[in-house]
Every structure is written in C-alpha cells, then in structure tokens.
Coordinates of C-alpha atoms in Angstrom, one line a residue:
M18 CA 0.2 0.3 0.0
K19 CA 2.9 2.5 0.6
R20 CA 3.8 2.3 -3.4
L21 CA 0.1 2.6 -4.1
A22 CA 0.1 5.7 -1.7
G23 CA 3.2 6.9 -3.4
L24 CA 1.4 6.5 -6.9
I25 CA -1.7 8.5 -5.9
G26 CA 0.7 11.1 -4.6
A27 CA 2.1 11.5 -7.5
L28 CA -1.3 11.9 -9.8
M29 CA -1.3 15.3 -11.5
L30 CA -3.8 17.3 -13.9
A31 CA -2.7 16.7 -17.2
V32 CA -4.2 18.3 -20.0
P33 CA -3.0 16.9 -23.7
S34 CA -1.0 19.4 -26.0
A35 CA -2.6 21.0 -28.8
A36 CA 0.4 18.3 -30.9
C37 CA -0.9 15.6 -29.0
A38 CA -4.7 16.4 -29.4
Q39 CA -4.1 16.7 -33.5
T40 CA -2.2 13.2 -33.7
V41 CA -4.5 11.1 -31.2
A42 CA -8.1 10.9 -31.7
L43 CA -8.9 9.4 -28.4
Q44 CA -12.0 7.0 -28.4
A45 CA -14.9 6.4 -25.6
R46 CA -13.3 4.3 -22.8
S47 CA -12.6 0.7 -23.3
P48 CA -15.4 -1.8 -21.8
L49 CA -11.7 -3.7 -20.7
T50 CA -10.7 -0.8 -18.1
A51 CA -12.6 -0.5 -14.8
G52 CA -13.3 2.9 -13.5
E53 CA -11.4 5.7 -15.0
Q54 CA -7.6 6.2 -15.4
A55 CA -5.9 8.8 -13.6
P56 CA -2.9 11.4 -15.0
I57 CA 0.3 10.1 -13.0
A58 CA 3.8 11.7 -13.2
C59 CA 6.2 9.8 -15.9
P60 CA 9.6 8.7 -14.9
A61 CA 12.3 11.1 -15.8
S62 CA 13.9 8.8 -18.2
V63 CA 11.3 8.8 -20.7
G64 CA 11.7 12.8 -21.5
R65 CA 9.7 15.7 -20.8
E66 CA 7.4 15.7 -23.9
V67 CA 5.3 12.2 -22.4
R68 CA 2.1 11.9 -20.5
C69 CA 1.4 9.0 -18.9
L70 CA -1.9 7.5 -17.8
S71 CA -2.7 4.8 -15.3
G72 CA -5.5 2.5 -15.0
R73 CA -6.9 -1.2 -14.0
D74 CA -8.6 -3.5 -16.3
V75 CA -11.8 -5.7 -15.5
N76 CA -10.0 -8.7 -14.1
G77 CA -7.5 -6.9 -11.6
A78 CA -4.5 -6.2 -14.1
W79 CA -2.8 -2.7 -13.4
Y80 CA -1.5 -1.1 -16.2
I81 CA 0.1 2.0 -17.6
I82 CA 0.3 3.9 -21.1
A83 CA 3.3 6.7 -21.8
M84 CA 2.2 8.9 -25.1
P85 CA 4.7 10.6 -26.4
T86 CA 3.8 14.4 -27.6
A87 CA 5.4 13.5 -30.9
W88 CA 4.3 10.1 -31.2
N89 CA 5.4 7.9 -34.4
H90 CA 1.8 6.1 -34.3
E91 CA 3.4 2.7 -33.1
L92 CA 2.5 0.9 -29.8
I93 CA 5.2 -1.1 -28.0
V94 CA 3.1 -3.6 -25.7
H95 CA 4.9 -4.8 -22.7
A96 CA 5.3 -8.3 -21.0
H97 CA 7.3 -8.2 -17.8
G98 CA 9.2 -10.7 -16.3
G99 CA 8.6 -12.4 -12.8
P100 CA 6.6 -14.1 -11.9
R101 CA 6.1 -11.5 -9.3
T102 CA 4.6 -13.1 -6.4
G103 CA 3.1 -10.5 -4.2
D104 CA -0.4 -8.9 -5.1
P105 CA 0.0 -6.5 -8.0
E106 CA -0.3 -3.0 -7.4
A107 CA -0.6 0.7 -9.9
P108 CA 2.9 1.6 -10.1
D109 CA 4.2 -1.6 -10.6
S110 CA 5.1 -0.9 -14.4
L111 CA 6.8 2.3 -13.6
E112 CA 10.0 0.4 -13.1
D113 CA 9.4 -1.7 -16.7
L114 CA 8.8 1.9 -18.2
D115 CA 11.8 3.5 -16.9
R116 CA 13.9 0.3 -18.0
F117 CA 12.5 0.5 -21.4
S118 CA 12.4 4.4 -21.8
V119 CA 14.7 4.5 -24.5
M120 CA 11.8 3.1 -26.6
V121 CA 9.1 5.9 -25.5
K122 CA 12.6 8.6 -26.4
Q123 CA 12.1 6.9 -30.0
G124 CA 8.5 8.2 -30.3
Y125 CA 6.7 4.7 -29.5
A126 CA 3.5 4.7 -27.3
W127 CA 4.0 2.5 -24.5
I128 CA 2.0 0.0 -22.4
G129 CA 2.9 -2.0 -19.6
S130 CA 0.3 -3.8 -17.4
T131 CA 0.8 -6.1 -14.7
Y132 CA -1.0 -9.7 -14.1
R133 CA -4.5 -10.0 -12.7
R134 CA -2.5 -11.5 -9.2
G135 CA 0.7 -12.7 -8.6
G136 CA 2.5 -16.0 -9.0
Y137 CA 3.1 -18.5 -11.6
G138 CA 0.1 -18.4 -15.0
V139 CA 1.6 -17.8 -18.6
R140 CA -1.7 -18.3 -20.5
M141 CA -3.2 -15.6 -17.4
A142 CA -0.7 -13.2 -17.9
A143 CA -0.4 -13.3 -21.9
E144 CA -4.3 -12.7 -21.7
D145 CA -4.1 -9.4 -19.6
A146 CA -1.0 -8.2 -22.1
D147 CA -3.3 -9.0 -24.8
N148 CA -6.0 -6.9 -23.1
S149 CA -3.9 -4.0 -22.5
R150 CA -3.6 -4.0 -26.4
K151 CA -7.0 -3.8 -26.8
I152 CA -7.2 -1.1 -24.2
F153 CA -4.9 1.2 -25.9
W154 CA -6.5 0.4 -29.2
D155 CA -10.1 1.3 -27.9
Q156 CA -9.1 4.6 -26.7
F157 CA -6.5 5.8 -29.1
G158 CA -7.4 3.9 -32.4
R159 CA -5.6 1.5 -34.0
P160 CA -2.1 2.4 -34.2
A161 CA 0.0 2.3 -37.6
R162 CA 2.1 -0.5 -36.2
T163 CA 1.9 -2.9 -32.8
I164 CA 5.2 -4.5 -31.7
L165 CA 4.7 -7.0 -28.6
H166 CA 7.9 -7.1 -26.1
G167 CA 8.6 -9.9 -23.9
Q168 CA 11.8 -9.6 -21.0
S169 CA 12.8 -12.3 -18.9
W170 CA 9.8 -14.4 -17.9
G171 CA 7.9 -12.1 -19.7
G172 CA 9.4 -13.6 -23.2
N173 CA 7.6 -16.5 -22.1
V174 CA 4.4 -14.5 -22.0
A175 CA 4.8 -12.8 -24.9
A176 CA 5.6 -15.8 -27.1
K177 CA 2.5 -17.5 -25.9
A178 CA 0.8 -14.4 -26.4
A179 CA 2.2 -14.1 -30.0
E180 CA 0.7 -17.7 -30.4
L181 CA -2.6 -17.5 -28.8
Y182 CA -3.4 -13.9 -30.2
G183 CA -1.8 -13.2 -32.9
K184 CA -4.1 -12.9 -35.2
N185 CA -7.9 -11.4 -35.3
E186 CA -10.7 -13.6 -36.1
T187 CA -10.1 -12.2 -40.1
G188 CA -6.8 -13.3 -39.8
R189 CA -5.1 -10.2 -39.8
L190 CA -2.1 -9.5 -37.4
N191 CA -2.5 -7.9 -34.2
Y192 CA 1.1 -7.6 -33.5
D193 CA 3.3 -6.5 -36.6
G194 CA 6.6 -7.8 -34.7
V195 CA 7.5 -9.4 -31.7
L196 CA 10.5 -8.4 -29.6
L197 CA 11.9 -10.9 -27.1
T198 CA 14.7 -10.0 -24.6
N199 CA 16.6 -12.0 -22.2
G200 CA 13.5 -14.4 -22.5
V201 CA 12.6 -18.0 -20.8
L202 CA 12.3 -19.4 -24.0
M203 CA 12.5 -22.9 -23.4
G204 CA 9.3 -23.1 -21.7
G205 CA 7.4 -23.9 -18.5
T206 CA 8.6 -27.5 -18.2
R207 CA 12.1 -26.8 -18.9
A208 CA 12.8 -23.4 -17.4
Y209 CA 12.9 -24.3 -13.6
Q210 CA 14.5 -27.7 -13.1
F211 CA 17.9 -26.6 -12.7
R212 CA 16.5 -24.9 -9.6
A213 CA 15.0 -28.0 -8.7
D214 CA 18.3 -29.5 -8.7
L215 CA 19.9 -26.7 -6.6
R216 CA 17.3 -27.4 -3.9
A217 CA 18.7 -31.2 -3.5
V218 CA 21.9 -30.3 -4.0
Y219 CA 21.9 -27.2 -1.6
Q220 CA 19.9 -29.6 1.1
F221 CA 22.5 -32.5 0.8
Y222 CA 25.2 -30.0 1.5
C223 CA 23.6 -27.9 3.9
G224 CA 20.4 -29.6 5.7
N225 CA 18.7 -26.2 6.6
H226 CA 16.0 -26.0 4.3
P227 CA 14.1 -27.7 5.4
S228 CA 15.2 -27.9 9.2
R229 CA 14.4 -30.6 11.4
Q230 CA 12.4 -27.9 13.1
D231 CA 10.5 -27.7 9.9
G232 CA 9.4 -30.8 9.7
A233 CA 10.0 -32.9 6.8
Y234 CA 8.9 -32.1 3.2
P235 CA 10.1 -32.8 -0.2
V236 CA 12.4 -29.7 -1.3
W237 CA 10.4 -29.7 -4.7
Q238 CA 7.6 -28.2 -3.1
G239 CA 9.5 -25.1 -2.7
L240 CA 7.7 -24.5 0.9
P241 CA 4.6 -26.5 2.6
A242 CA 1.5 -24.3 1.5
N243 CA 0.8 -23.0 5.1
A244 CA 4.6 -22.3 5.4
T245 CA 5.2 -18.4 6.3
M246 CA 9.4 -18.3 5.9
T247 CA 10.5 -14.9 4.9
R248 CA 13.5 -14.0 2.7
A249 CA 15.4 -12.6 5.2
E250 CA 15.0 -16.0 7.1
L251 CA 15.6 -17.9 3.9
R252 CA 18.9 -15.8 3.3
R253 CA 20.0 -16.2 6.8
R254 CA 20.2 -19.7 6.4
I255 CA 22.0 -19.8 3.5
V256 CA 24.7 -17.3 5.2
E257 CA 25.0 -19.6 7.9
C258 CA 26.0 -22.7 5.7
T259 CA 27.9 -21.1 3.2
G260 CA 29.1 -17.7 4.1
V261 CA 27.8 -16.7 0.8
G262 CA 28.3 -13.0 0.8
L263 CA 30.8 -12.8 3.3
S264 CA 34.6 -11.8 2.8
Q265 CA 37.1 -14.9 2.6
R266 CA 38.4 -13.6 5.9
D267 CA 35.0 -14.0 7.7
R268 CA 34.1 -17.2 6.0
R269 CA 34.8 -20.7 7.6
A270 CA 36.4 -23.1 6.0
D271 CA 33.2 -25.4 6.1
Q272 CA 31.4 -22.7 4.7
T273 CA 33.9 -22.1 2.2
R274 CA 33.7 -25.9 1.2
R275 CA 30.1 -26.3 0.9
L276 CA 29.6 -23.4 -1.3
R277 CA 32.0 -24.5 -3.5
D278 CA 30.6 -28.3 -4.0
I279 CA 27.3 -26.2 -4.4
L280 CA 28.7 -23.9 -7.2
A281 CA 30.5 -26.4 -8.9
V282 CA 27.4 -28.7 -9.2
T283 CA 24.7 -26.5 -10.0
G284 CA 26.6 -23.7 -12.6
V285 CA 25.0 -21.1 -10.4
E286 CA 26.9 -18.1 -9.5
E287 CA 27.8 -17.2 -6.0
D288 CA 26.4 -13.6 -6.5
E289 CA 23.2 -15.3 -8.1
L290 CA 22.9 -18.0 -5.2
V291 CA 20.4 -16.6 -2.8
A292 CA 18.2 -14.8 -5.6
H293 CA 17.9 -18.6 -7.3
M294 CA 17.1 -20.5 -4.0
N295 CA 14.2 -17.1 -3.7
W296 CA 12.9 -18.6 -7.0
A297 CA 12.9 -22.1 -6.0
T298 CA 11.3 -21.6 -2.3
F299 CA 8.8 -19.2 -3.0
L300 CA 7.7 -19.5 -6.8
F301 CA 8.1 -23.0 -6.2
Q302 CA 5.5 -22.7 -3.3
D303 CA 3.2 -20.6 -5.8
L304 CA 3.2 -22.7 -8.5
V305 CA 3.1 -26.3 -7.0
Q306 CA 1.1 -25.4 -4.0
K307 CA -1.4 -23.2 -6.1
R308 CA -1.2 -24.1 -9.7
L309 CA -0.7 -27.9 -10.1
G310 CA -2.5 -28.8 -7.1
G311 CA 0.4 -30.0 -5.0
L312 CA 2.0 -32.2 -8.1
N313 CA 5.4 -32.2 -8.7
P314 CA 6.5 -31.1 -11.9
F315 CA 10.5 -31.8 -11.7
D316 CA 12.4 -34.9 -12.3
N317 CA 15.9 -35.7 -10.7
S318 CA 15.2 -39.6 -10.5
R319 CA 18.2 -40.4 -13.1
T320 CA 20.1 -37.4 -12.7
V321 CA 24.3 -38.1 -12.2
Y322 CA 25.5 -35.1 -10.4
S323 CA 29.0 -33.9 -11.1
G324 CA 31.9 -31.7 -9.8
S325 CA 31.8 -31.7 -6.6
S326 CA 34.6 -32.8 -4.1
D327 CA 33.0 -36.2 -4.0
D328 CA 30.3 -37.1 -6.5
A329 CA 29.6 -40.2 -5.3
A330 CA 28.7 -39.6 -1.6
L331 CA 26.5 -36.4 -3.6
N332 CA 24.6 -38.8 -5.7
A333 CA 24.3 -41.7 -3.2
G334 CA 22.6 -39.4 -0.4
V335 CA 21.3 -36.7 -2.5
E336 CA 16.9 -36.1 -2.4
R337 CA 15.6 -38.2 -5.3
F338 CA 12.1 -37.2 -6.8
T339 CA 9.9 -38.3 -9.7
A340 CA 7.8 -36.0 -11.9
D341 CA 3.7 -36.4 -11.9
P342 CA 3.0 -36.4 -15.2
R343 CA -0.6 -34.9 -14.4
A344 CA 1.6 -32.0 -13.2
V345 CA 4.1 -31.9 -16.2
A346 CA 1.4 -31.6 -18.6
Q347 CA -0.6 -29.0 -16.8
L348 CA 2.6 -27.2 -17.0
A349 CA 3.6 -27.6 -20.6
Y350 CA -0.2 -26.6 -21.3
D351 CA 0.2 -23.6 -19.5
A352 CA 3.9 -22.4 -20.3
D353 CA 5.5 -24.6 -23.1
L354 CA 5.3 -23.0 -26.4
S355 CA 4.2 -24.4 -29.9
G356 CA 6.8 -22.4 -31.8
L357 CA 3.8 -21.8 -34.3
I358 CA 4.9 -17.9 -34.5
V359 CA 3.0 -15.5 -37.2
A360 CA 4.6 -12.3 -37.1
P361 CA 8.3 -11.4 -37.6
T362 CA 10.1 -12.3 -34.3
V363 CA 13.7 -10.9 -33.3
S364 CA 15.4 -11.9 -29.6
I365 CA 18.3 -10.9 -28.4
H366 CA 19.9 -12.5 -25.3
A367 CA 23.1 -11.7 -23.1
R368 CA 25.5 -14.4 -23.5
H369 CA 26.2 -14.2 -19.8
D370 CA 22.9 -13.7 -18.2
P371 CA 23.1 -14.9 -14.8
T372 CA 19.3 -15.3 -14.4
V373 CA 18.2 -17.1 -17.4
T374 CA 20.9 -19.0 -19.9
W375 CA 21.2 -17.7 -23.2
Q376 CA 20.8 -21.4 -24.7
A377 CA 16.9 -21.1 -23.7
E378 CA 17.5 -19.3 -27.6
A379 CA 18.7 -22.5 -29.1
M380 CA 15.7 -24.4 -27.6
Y381 CA 13.2 -21.9 -28.6
A382 CA 14.8 -22.3 -32.3
E383 CA 14.1 -25.8 -32.1
T384 CA 10.5 -25.2 -31.2
V385 CA 10.1 -23.0 -33.9
A386 CA 11.9 -25.0 -36.2
R387 CA 10.0 -28.0 -35.6
A388 CA 6.7 -25.9 -36.2
G389 CA 8.0 -25.0 -39.7
R390 CA 8.3 -21.1 -38.6
S391 CA 12.6 -20.4 -38.5
D392 CA 11.8 -18.1 -41.7
L393 CA 10.1 -15.6 -39.1
L394 CA 12.7 -15.8 -36.3
A395 CA 16.0 -13.9 -36.2
Q396 CA 17.9 -14.4 -32.9
A397 CA 21.1 -12.2 -31.6
L398 CA 23.5 -12.4 -28.7
T399 CA 25.5 -9.7 -27.0
D400 CA 28.4 -10.2 -24.6
E401 CA 26.8 -8.9 -21.6
D402 CA 26.5 -10.2 -18.1
Q403 CA 23.1 -8.9 -17.2
H404 CA 19.7 -9.9 -16.7
S405 CA 17.1 -7.3 -16.9
K406 CA 18.6 -4.5 -18.4
L407 CA 20.8 -4.5 -21.6
E408 CA 22.4 -1.8 -23.3
D409 CA 19.9 0.7 -24.7
G410 CA 21.7 0.5 -28.3
G411 CA 20.5 -3.1 -28.1
Y412 CA 16.9 -2.9 -27.9
L413 CA 17.0 0.0 -30.8
T414 CA 19.2 -1.8 -33.1
A415 CA 16.7 -5.1 -32.9
L416 CA 13.6 -2.4 -33.2
T417 CA 15.1 -1.1 -36.3
A418 CA 16.0 -4.9 -37.6
L419 CA 12.3 -5.8 -37.0
E420 CA 10.9 -2.6 -38.1
G421 CA 13.0 -3.0 -41.5
W422 CA 11.7 -6.7 -41.6
I423 CA 8.3 -5.6 -41.2
D424 CA 8.6 -2.9 -43.9
T425 CA 10.4 -4.9 -46.9
G426 CA 9.7 -8.3 -46.0
V427 CA 13.6 -9.1 -45.8
K428 CA 15.1 -10.8 -43.0
P429 CA 17.6 -9.4 -41.3
D430 CA 21.0 -11.2 -40.7
P431 CA 21.9 -10.8 -36.7
A432 CA 26.0 -10.9 -38.1
G433 CA 25.3 -7.3 -39.2
F434 CA 23.6 -6.0 -35.9
Q435 CA 26.5 -5.0 -34.3
Q436 CA 27.2 -2.8 -37.7
R437 CA 23.9 -1.7 -37.4
C438 CA 23.9 -0.7 -33.8
L439 CA 27.0 1.3 -34.6
T440 CA 25.6 3.7 -36.8
L441 CA 22.4 4.5 -34.7
A442 CA 23.3 8.0 -32.9
A443 CA 21.7 7.1 -30.0
A444 CA 23.2 4.1 -29.3
S445 CA 25.7 4.4 -26.4
S446 CA 27.1 1.0 -26.6
C447 CA 27.1 -1.8 -28.9
R448 CA 27.8 -5.4 -27.8
F449 CA 26.5 -7.9 -30.4
V450 CA 28.8 -11.1 -30.5
A451 CA 28.4 -14.0 -33.2
I452 CA 26.2 -17.1 -31.6
P453 CA 28.9 -19.7 -31.3

C-alpha cells in the first residue's frame, strides 16, 4: 500500500497538448477498463514531452500508458518478467517503463500491464498483456504498427501471447512484430528444473532448508502450503551454511567447502545463489501448491550430479524425486511453446545472463523449427552479463531490424547487428557478438 500511496501522491492534472490532440483521436473508454484512468507523473527517463496514464482492467491488472507528444503512431505492448509473487499494485509498471524508456524517447507509445494476480500463470499473463493492447486500441485507435515486447519471464508470456492472440478473427495480425529480450523461451517444463536440482544439492550439503524444526517435506514443493518463511530467514540459513556474501576472511573453512561444491555442481554464480534459492522456494511454493494442486513437475531420478569434491557421496545421498505426469502436462499446457509464430520475431540475449541461460534461444529455435516457422525468427547475442537491463543500443538495434523486416519482408541477418548498432546516434554501447 505504501507504493500505491506514492502513486496517488504523484497524480496530477494533465491536459493533452495541441500537437498531441492533433495526432491522437481519443475514443470512448475501453469496456476492458474498470473505472477511470488517472494521469500520473512519468519517470524522468522518458523525457519531458510524454504524458502517462494509469488504469486498471476488469480482471484486476494495473496498466500504465506512456504517450509521447511526438508520437510515431506505433505502439509497444510490454510483458514484464517475474513471476512477481506479491499482489499487483498500480505503480508496478513504472519500473518497466523506466527500464525501457529508450523506446518512448524514440517516439513509440508504450503500455505495460501487471498481471491480474501475483504468482505463476503464463496463459493468464498472456491474456492480460493482450487485454492491454485492446485497451490502448479502444482508447487511441489502432496504431499504424503494434509490436509485442517480452522481457525475461515476460518473454515466455509474450511468446505465448503471440501464439494465442497473434491474429484476429479475420486472420489479420494483431502484432506486426515481436521483440523478445533475455526471454524464458525454453518453456515452463524446462525452465525451472535447474532450480529443483539446486534445492536438492543445497539440502544435501546444508540440511537446513527444510531444517529439523520445519518438519520434513520434499524440496520440490518449495515450501509447504501453509509455511510462512520470509526471504530474510531464507538468506540467514544460506549464509549460515555457505557464508555467501561474506569476505574470505570471515567465511569459515566448512562454509567455503560447501559453497564451492554447491556452485560447482549447479553452475549457479555466487552472487546469484540467494536469488535462485528465492525462486526455488517462494515461486515453487506458488507453482506447486496453488497452480498444480500439490503435484510435482520436477524430476531428478536419473540425474548424475558432477563437479563436487565427492560425486559418489553426493549422488548416493541427494534427495531424489520423480515428476508426476499430470503436473508436467498442466505446466506444459500453461507455459510450453508451440513455435507457431505468425509475425516477424527478433530476440536478443546476453551471453552471460546470470538468470536465464542464453541457451534458451537454441531451445526456442528448435521449437520454432519443428513448427516450420524458422523464416519468422531472427536471434542475436550480446556479450553482456546482465539480465534485467541490456544496453539501450541493443534494444534500438533489434527494433530497427524488426521495423525493416516488417517494411521490406526481408529477414535481417543478426551478423550485421553490431554494425547496425554502431550507426545509431542514440546507441551508447554496442555489444553484439556471433552466436557460438
């Protein structure tokens, strides 16, 4: 509620400029909107000649619209990452707008929506993202071009939305193009197994999640349905076992050994251990307990773990679990991808993304190829080591390549993205590399 109060405090009267009034014909309020929109203060990063609006749709998803005065009559529909497990609040999409403000500064209108509730649900989120498109179209008319953008888990959401809502009932494209950045594109049944492995390996070495006081439960649950563990308590346990975050001088020898083995076996980076354990705890609790009826979608029954100081002991003693086919089927229906894309799609991924492996791109390429749609997918790689935010030059390059593809029908060659980026005046850094 504190963030919501901050938004309300930022509300201000906003009168569209004459120039904006000439270029944007406002229509009646969308039937998908619940209540009235409120003008709000935009993030400073989008520039001064932009007005922002906040509203809520009939399903409970909050959305924010950014409309430049010098609108280029094109729209970016943004699907955010996560899943965010808390209740959605009105200001949530301001963070996304700030992160991708370069798009608005280039003249694009932008709409970003929360999802109707926190927690997992790719099909739900895809519908909410597409509803935000409809809300914008109802209010401002159909733009000359609409581009769907998905970031991180939002890449899974956007890819699903492109499959489900890519065309209208007459066969016309709803989205002229799709941009996917650091996307979870391997689908739900393959995206989280490594975190289930992390929980099992961590428990073998640490034995404190669950602890004896918690009572026994399988690690694939994340947490029991009624558990109330906090993130602070989880961090305390991880530090207690591994000394992660402590200096070498302050870390005990036994902590160092356990941390080394956990990282070596799972491939998780030290500074990402707590974050991945958070996902493998609180997201797993939501996914398993609330979305899959307590059924297990994970399987390590035949996994051979390696890289530790004693692999034989690890493989003999690690907790084993077998996936329930019903859980796998439910998760596949919700979050796996068919590859049946219908519009030009460009993806970019950081080679050293610490959260979503860049190899997700190869998995997605295989899915699209099996569907016979490879002609609609162009994939590029950068040498960055960030997940949530890449260089603005990368986004602009991908957008210009996508725009050119839509204009000419000629698929862009990602091998030329670095040179293309260097020609963009607004590109502060260009880091495209060849895909190995």
